[in-house]
Amino acid sequence: MNNIKMDKQKTIEREISLKGIGLHTAKKVSLTFKPADIDTGINFIRTDLPNKPVIKASIDYVLSQFRSPRRTSLGRDSIEIHTIEHLMAALSGLCIDNIYIEIDNDEVPGLDGSSLNFLEILSKAGIKGQEKSRRYYLIKEPIFVEEEGSAIVAVPAQEFKISYTLDYNHPLLKTQFLEINVNDDVFKNELASSRTFCLESEVTELQQQGLGRGANYENTLVVGEKGVIKNKLRYLDEFIRHKILDLLGDLYILGMPLRGHIIALRSGHSLNLRLARKIDQQRQRYSLGGVGVGYYPREGEELDREAIMKIL
């Protein structure tokens, strides 16, 4: 994955389907994945609605966190697709650029609360290269976003790296740090199976908000004062790994892979998506300036030290 110009766009080889229930709505839903041509992108098709409307996975269609809290959702007119982040993370981890996703309800199934089942079924469908190079966006200058004690900095780098700091006021979620150079093998072996979680103290409030109706102790790690309730961790640091998984899924809404170093402190979907919007704004600005959307980083290109110090 280091030789960017050799990477080809990818889709799946054959159609494949799965079923489940929505993590927040508990609605039954079926997904069918279908191959797509080069430069098609990731497209959701609501097969349960008249004329089977399509929503592209794009920052332009992301719903606000006020309308769709604690998850990442798409909306266009009255058409919505909720909780796409774990599926988007799997597509990112498998380097799938082009795919059609037929869905017969308004929420992607929660499955086991991670990206693992998506990774497995898409791998079963087969991944094939296409006759056009992938387009990467290289972070060109520092980007900073913050809200309510959380922050993310994105700075230029030749590879895609995420440094995440988790810090909750909870004995099991005290300050943790994890840094990962992201590639397909790392995603498969170190991130894909990490599951979503919530605090036991949050459960009642979330349910009152109409959230988590499809959640249970198997697909959500419920963290009590003495440990995870009715479940066991897959990793000692599974919580921080899932936060990185969410961040990967949210950033893939940009429609192209990134090259840069993402440094996150206690970020969640709201801040992740704010970062994605700022990256998209920077991409458009450089595109208008003639740099181009499919910019390939030059060997040895480095960020100016004064710029790093200024943003930090």
Short mmCIF file of C-alpha atoms in Angstrom, two decimals:
data_model
loop_
_atom_site.label_atom_id
_atom_site.label_comp_id
_atom_site.label_asym_id
_atom_site.label_seq_id
_atom_site.Cartn_x
_atom_site.Cartn_y
_atom_site.Cartn_z
CA MET A 1 0.00 0.00 0.00
CA ASN A 2 3.03 2.31 0.11
CA ASN A 3 3.19 2.64 -3.68
CA ILE A 4 0.10 4.76 -4.09
CA LYS A 5 0.23 4.95 -7.88
CA MET A 6 0.07 1.16 -8.18
CA ASP A 7 -3.14 0.86 -6.15
CA LYS A 8 -6.20 0.17 -8.28
CA GLN A 9 -9.82 0.93 -7.53
CA LYS A 10 -11.71 -2.10 -6.21
CA THR A 11 -15.20 -3.54 -6.15
CA ILE A 12 -16.61 -6.96 -5.27
CA GLU A 13 -16.66 -9.89 -7.68
CA ARG A 14 -20.22 -11.07 -7.16
CA GLU A 15 -23.53 -10.21 -5.50
CA ILE A 16 -24.01 -11.29 -1.89
CA SER A 17 -26.60 -10.61 0.85
CA LEU A 18 -27.05 -10.59 4.62
CA LYS A 19 -29.83 -9.90 7.12
CA GLY A 20 -30.03 -8.46 10.62
CA ILE A 21 -31.70 -5.85 12.80
CA GLY A 22 -30.88 -2.20 13.30
CA LEU A 23 -28.86 -1.38 16.41
CA HIS A 24 -30.99 1.67 17.22
CA THR A 25 -34.35 0.95 15.57
CA ALA A 26 -34.49 -2.86 15.96
CA LYS A 27 -36.04 -2.98 12.49
CA LYS A 28 -35.42 -6.09 10.40
CA VAL A 29 -33.30 -5.30 7.37
CA SER A 30 -31.68 -7.05 4.41
CA LEU A 31 -28.61 -5.85 2.56
CA THR A 32 -27.50 -6.94 -0.90
CA PHE A 33 -24.05 -5.92 -2.10
CA LYS A 34 -23.48 -5.62 -5.84
CA PRO A 35 -20.39 -4.83 -7.95
CA ALA A 36 -20.09 -1.32 -9.42
CA ASP A 37 -18.01 0.23 -12.20
CA ILE A 38 -14.99 2.49 -11.72
CA ASP A 39 -15.64 5.95 -10.23
CA THR A 40 -19.13 4.89 -9.08
CA GLY A 41 -18.37 5.28 -5.38
CA ILE A 42 -20.40 3.77 -2.54
CA ASN A 43 -24.14 3.98 -3.18
CA PHE A 44 -27.07 2.91 -0.98
CA ILE A 45 -30.31 1.99 -2.76
CA ARG A 46 -33.57 1.96 -0.77
CA THR A 47 -35.34 -0.97 -2.43
CA ASP A 48 -38.36 -0.63 -0.10
CA LEU A 49 -39.27 2.83 -1.45
CA PRO A 50 -40.92 3.81 -4.75
CA ASN A 51 -38.45 4.21 -7.62
CA LYS A 52 -35.68 2.75 -5.42
CA PRO A 53 -33.95 6.06 -4.61
CA VAL A 54 -30.17 6.18 -4.33
CA ILE A 55 -28.09 8.00 -1.72
CA LYS A 56 -24.37 8.22 -2.32
CA ALA A 57 -22.07 7.90 0.70
CA SER A 58 -20.92 11.50 0.61
CA ILE A 59 -20.22 14.27 3.09
CA ASP A 60 -22.93 16.23 1.24
CA TYR A 61 -25.65 13.89 2.53
CA VAL A 62 -24.55 13.33 6.12
CA LEU A 63 -27.33 14.05 8.62
CA SER A 64 -26.59 16.33 11.56
CA GLN A 65 -26.02 14.75 14.97
CA PHE A 66 -29.10 16.59 16.22
CA ARG A 67 -31.26 14.53 13.86
CA SER A 68 -29.24 11.34 14.15
CA PRO A 69 -27.28 11.23 17.44
CA ARG A 70 -24.56 8.70 18.35
CA ARG A 71 -24.30 7.32 14.84
CA THR A 72 -23.49 8.33 11.27
CA SER A 73 -26.43 8.61 8.89
CA LEU A 74 -27.22 9.80 5.38
CA GLY A 75 -30.27 11.73 4.25
CA ARG A 76 -31.59 13.23 1.02
CA ASP A 77 -35.08 14.71 0.82
CA SER A 78 -37.14 12.30 2.96
CA ILE A 79 -34.83 9.33 2.34
CA GLU A 80 -32.55 8.24 5.17
CA ILE A 81 -29.98 5.54 5.88
CA HIS A 82 -28.83 5.23 9.49
CA THR A 83 -25.82 3.77 11.33
CA ILE A 84 -23.52 3.27 8.35
CA GLU A 85 -20.21 3.68 10.19
CA HIS A 86 -19.29 0.02 10.81
CA LEU A 87 -20.06 -0.92 7.21
CA MET A 88 -18.13 2.10 5.94
CA ALA A 89 -15.17 1.07 8.09
CA ALA A 90 -15.24 -2.41 6.53
CA LEU A 91 -15.31 -0.93 3.03
CA SER A 92 -12.39 1.31 3.98
CA GLY A 93 -10.45 -1.61 5.48
CA LEU A 94 -10.99 -3.71 2.34
CA CYS A 95 -10.11 -0.76 0.06
CA ILE A 96 -13.46 -1.07 -1.75
CA ASP A 97 -14.11 2.09 -3.76
CA ASN A 98 -17.16 1.16 -5.84
CA ILE A 99 -20.21 -0.78 -4.70
CA TYR A 100 -24.01 -0.78 -4.72
CA ILE A 101 -25.69 -1.56 -1.40
CA GLU A 102 -29.38 -2.40 -1.67
CA ILE A 103 -31.19 -1.95 1.64
CA ASP A 104 -34.87 -2.57 2.40
CA ASN A 105 -35.19 -0.41 5.53
CA ASP A 106 -33.70 2.75 6.98
CA GLU A 107 -30.92 1.36 9.20
CA VAL A 108 -27.92 -0.82 8.43
CA PRO A 109 -27.98 -4.01 10.57
CA GLY A 110 -25.94 -3.89 13.77
CA LEU A 111 -24.85 -7.56 13.59
CA ASP A 112 -22.29 -8.15 16.37
CA GLY A 113 -21.62 -4.43 16.93
CA SER A 114 -18.35 -4.40 14.98
CA SER A 115 -17.23 -4.50 11.33
CA LEU A 116 -16.31 -8.18 11.44
CA ASN A 117 -19.41 -9.66 9.79
CA PHE A 118 -19.31 -7.04 7.03
CA LEU A 119 -15.63 -7.80 6.47
CA GLU A 120 -16.33 -11.54 6.27
CA ILE A 121 -19.25 -11.38 3.84
CA LEU A 122 -17.58 -8.84 1.54
CA SER A 123 -14.42 -10.97 1.53
CA LYS A 124 -16.59 -13.98 0.66
CA ALA A 125 -17.97 -12.05 -2.32
CA GLY A 126 -14.39 -11.55 -3.50
CA ILE A 127 -12.49 -8.31 -4.00
CA LYS A 128 -11.30 -7.45 -7.50
CA GLY A 129 -9.10 -4.70 -8.86
CA GLN A 130 -10.37 -2.38 -11.58
CA GLU A 131 -8.65 -0.66 -14.49
CA LYS A 132 -8.15 2.72 -12.87
CA SER A 133 -5.95 3.98 -10.05
CA ARG A 134 -7.40 4.94 -6.69
CA ARG A 135 -7.49 8.65 -5.91
CA TYR A 136 -6.00 9.63 -2.57
CA TYR A 137 -6.22 12.91 -0.76
CA LEU A 138 -3.07 13.96 1.06
CA ILE A 139 -3.69 16.32 3.95
CA LYS A 140 -1.90 19.46 2.78
CA GLU A 141 -1.90 21.64 5.88
CA PRO A 142 -2.97 21.19 9.52
CA ILE A 143 -6.68 20.97 10.32
CA PHE A 144 -8.03 21.35 13.85
CA VAL A 145 -11.54 20.76 15.23
CA GLU A 146 -12.80 20.66 18.81
CA GLU A 147 -16.00 20.51 20.83
CA GLU A 148 -16.88 19.91 24.48
CA GLY A 149 -13.44 18.77 25.60
CA SER A 150 -12.77 16.64 22.52
CA ALA A 151 -10.36 17.51 19.71
CA ILE A 152 -8.85 16.19 16.49
CA VAL A 153 -5.81 17.41 14.58
CA ALA A 154 -5.02 16.21 11.05
CA VAL A 155 -1.52 16.89 9.71
CA PRO A 156 0.28 15.84 6.52
CA ALA A 157 2.02 12.45 6.45
CA GLN A 158 3.08 9.99 3.76
CA GLU A 159 1.03 7.16 5.32
CA PHE A 160 -2.37 6.98 6.98
CA LYS A 161 -1.85 6.98 10.72
CA ILE A 162 -4.29 7.39 13.61
CA SER A 163 -3.25 8.29 17.17
CA TYR A 164 -6.20 8.10 19.55
CA THR A 165 -6.50 8.99 23.23
CA LEU A 166 -9.50 7.62 25.12
CA ASP A 167 -10.39 9.31 28.39
CA TYR A 168 -13.68 8.73 30.22
CA ASN A 169 -14.51 9.43 33.85
CA HIS A 170 -14.79 5.70 34.50
CA PRO A 171 -12.39 3.18 36.10
CA LEU A 172 -12.43 0.87 33.05
CA LEU A 173 -12.17 3.67 30.51
CA LYS A 174 -9.43 5.75 32.08
CA THR A 175 -6.80 7.35 29.85
CA GLN A 176 -5.61 5.01 27.11
CA PHE A 177 -3.53 5.71 24.01
CA LEU A 178 -3.20 3.73 20.78
CA GLU A 179 -1.35 4.61 17.58
CA ILE A 180 -1.94 2.60 14.40
CA ASN A 181 -0.55 2.79 10.88
CA VAL A 182 -3.70 1.88 9.00
CA ASN A 183 -3.67 -0.67 6.17
CA ASP A 184 -5.86 -3.61 5.15
CA ASP A 185 -3.99 -6.20 7.26
CA VAL A 186 -4.02 -4.01 10.36
CA PHE A 187 -7.74 -3.34 9.94
CA LYS A 188 -8.54 -7.04 9.55
CA ASN A 189 -6.39 -8.24 12.45
CA GLU A 190 -6.52 -5.38 14.95
CA LEU A 191 -9.66 -3.30 14.44
CA ALA A 192 -12.49 -5.04 12.57
CA SER A 193 -13.80 -7.16 15.45
CA SER A 194 -13.86 -4.40 18.08
CA ARG A 195 -17.44 -3.75 19.21
CA THR A 196 -19.47 -0.69 20.08
CA PHE A 197 -19.95 0.14 23.75
CA CYS A 198 -21.85 2.31 26.17
CA LEU A 199 -21.83 2.95 29.92
CA GLU A 200 -24.41 1.20 32.06
CA SER A 201 -25.31 4.62 33.47
CA GLU A 202 -26.26 5.80 29.95
CA VAL A 203 -28.66 2.98 29.07
CA THR A 204 -31.88 4.42 30.51
CA GLU A 205 -31.31 7.86 28.98
CA LEU A 206 -30.46 6.38 25.56
CA GLN A 207 -33.61 4.26 25.58
CA GLN A 208 -35.70 7.29 26.54
CA GLN A 209 -34.25 9.02 23.45
CA GLY A 210 -35.39 6.09 21.31
CA LEU A 211 -31.85 4.81 20.80
CA GLY A 212 -30.40 1.34 21.19
CA ARG A 213 -33.67 -0.54 20.70
CA GLY A 214 -31.81 -3.31 18.88
CA ALA A 215 -28.90 -3.36 21.31
CA ASN A 216 -28.24 -6.25 23.67
CA TYR A 217 -25.37 -7.56 25.75
CA GLU A 218 -24.03 -9.50 22.75
CA ASN A 219 -23.79 -6.70 20.17
CA THR A 220 -22.97 -3.88 22.59
CA LEU A 221 -20.40 -3.86 25.36
CA VAL A 222 -22.24 -2.42 28.36
CA VAL A 223 -19.67 -1.12 30.83
CA GLY A 224 -20.60 -1.25 34.50
CA GLU A 225 -18.55 -0.08 37.48
CA LYS A 226 -17.04 -3.55 37.94
CA GLY A 227 -16.60 -4.58 34.32
CA VAL A 228 -18.34 -5.49 31.08
CA ILE A 229 -21.80 -6.91 31.79
CA LYS A 230 -22.64 -10.41 30.47
CA ASN A 231 -19.79 -10.39 27.95
CA LYS A 232 -16.00 -10.56 27.61
CA LEU A 233 -13.59 -8.28 25.81
CA ARG A 234 -11.96 -9.44 22.58
CA TYR A 235 -9.02 -7.11 23.30
CA LEU A 236 -7.97 -5.56 26.59
CA ASP A 237 -8.23 -2.20 24.81
CA GLU A 238 -11.29 -3.04 22.69
CA PHE A 239 -12.95 0.29 23.52
CA ILE A 240 -10.22 2.45 21.99
CA ARG A 241 -9.95 0.13 18.99
CA HIS A 242 -13.65 0.60 18.31
CA LYS A 243 -13.26 4.37 18.54
CA ILE A 244 -10.59 4.15 15.83
CA LEU A 245 -12.87 1.89 13.77
CA ASP A 246 -15.66 4.49 13.99
CA LEU A 247 -13.23 7.22 12.96
CA LEU A 248 -12.15 5.20 9.91
CA GLY A 249 -15.75 4.65 8.87
CA ASP A 250 -16.64 8.30 9.32
CA LEU A 251 -13.66 9.56 7.33
CA TYR A 252 -14.42 7.17 4.43
CA ILE A 253 -17.52 9.27 3.81
CA LEU A 254 -15.10 11.53 1.93
CA GLY A 255 -15.22 9.06 -0.96
CA MET A 256 -11.49 8.50 -1.18
CA PRO A 257 -8.71 7.17 1.05
CA LEU A 258 -6.51 9.62 2.95
CA ARG A 259 -2.85 10.11 3.56
CA GLY A 260 -2.22 11.97 6.77
CA HIS A 261 -1.78 11.67 10.53
CA ILE A 262 -5.03 11.95 12.52
CA ILE A 263 -4.52 12.76 16.21
CA ALA A 264 -7.76 12.39 18.16
CA LEU A 265 -8.67 13.07 21.79
CA ARG A 266 -12.01 11.63 22.96
CA SER A 267 -13.59 12.11 19.54
CA GLY A 268 -16.93 10.63 18.49
CA HIS A 269 -19.14 10.77 15.40
CA SER A 270 -20.00 14.45 15.69
CA LEU A 271 -16.38 15.59 15.78
CA ASN A 272 -15.23 12.96 13.28
CA LEU A 273 -17.72 14.31 10.75
CA ARG A 274 -16.73 17.91 11.44
CA LEU A 275 -13.18 16.89 10.60
CA ALA A 276 -14.38 15.17 7.42
CA ARG A 277 -16.14 18.37 6.34
CA LYS A 278 -13.01 20.45 6.95
CA ILE A 279 -10.90 17.97 5.00
CA ASP A 280 -13.40 18.16 2.14
CA GLN A 281 -13.23 21.96 2.23
CA GLN A 282 -9.45 21.82 2.06
CA ARG A 283 -9.63 19.31 -0.81
CA GLN A 284 -11.97 21.57 -2.77
CA ARG A 285 -9.81 24.62 -2.12
CA TYR A 286 -6.67 22.89 -3.39
CA SER A 287 -8.60 21.43 -6.32
CA LEU A 288 -9.70 24.91 -7.37
CA GLY A 289 -6.11 26.02 -7.00
CA GLY A 290 -5.02 23.45 -9.56
CA VAL A 291 -3.53 20.83 -7.25
CA GLY A 292 -6.23 18.31 -8.17
CA VAL A 293 -8.52 15.95 -6.33
CA GLY A 294 -6.45 12.88 -7.06
CA TYR A 295 -3.23 14.39 -5.78
CA TYR A 296 -0.31 11.99 -5.22
CA PRO A 297 2.11 12.96 -2.43
CA ARG A 298 5.69 13.60 -3.47
CA GLU A 299 8.42 11.49 -1.96
CA GLY A 300 9.89 13.14 1.11
CA GLU A 301 7.26 15.87 1.34
CA GLU A 302 7.07 17.15 4.92
CA LEU A 303 4.97 19.58 6.90
CA ASP A 304 6.60 22.86 7.83
CA ARG A 305 7.58 22.77 11.52
CA GLU A 306 6.20 26.22 12.24
CA ALA A 307 2.80 25.17 10.89
CA ILE A 308 2.70 22.16 13.24
CA MET A 309 3.62 24.28 16.25
CA LYS A 310 1.02 26.90 15.34
CA ILE A 311 -1.83 24.39 15.12
CA LEU A 312 -0.82 22.57 18.32
#
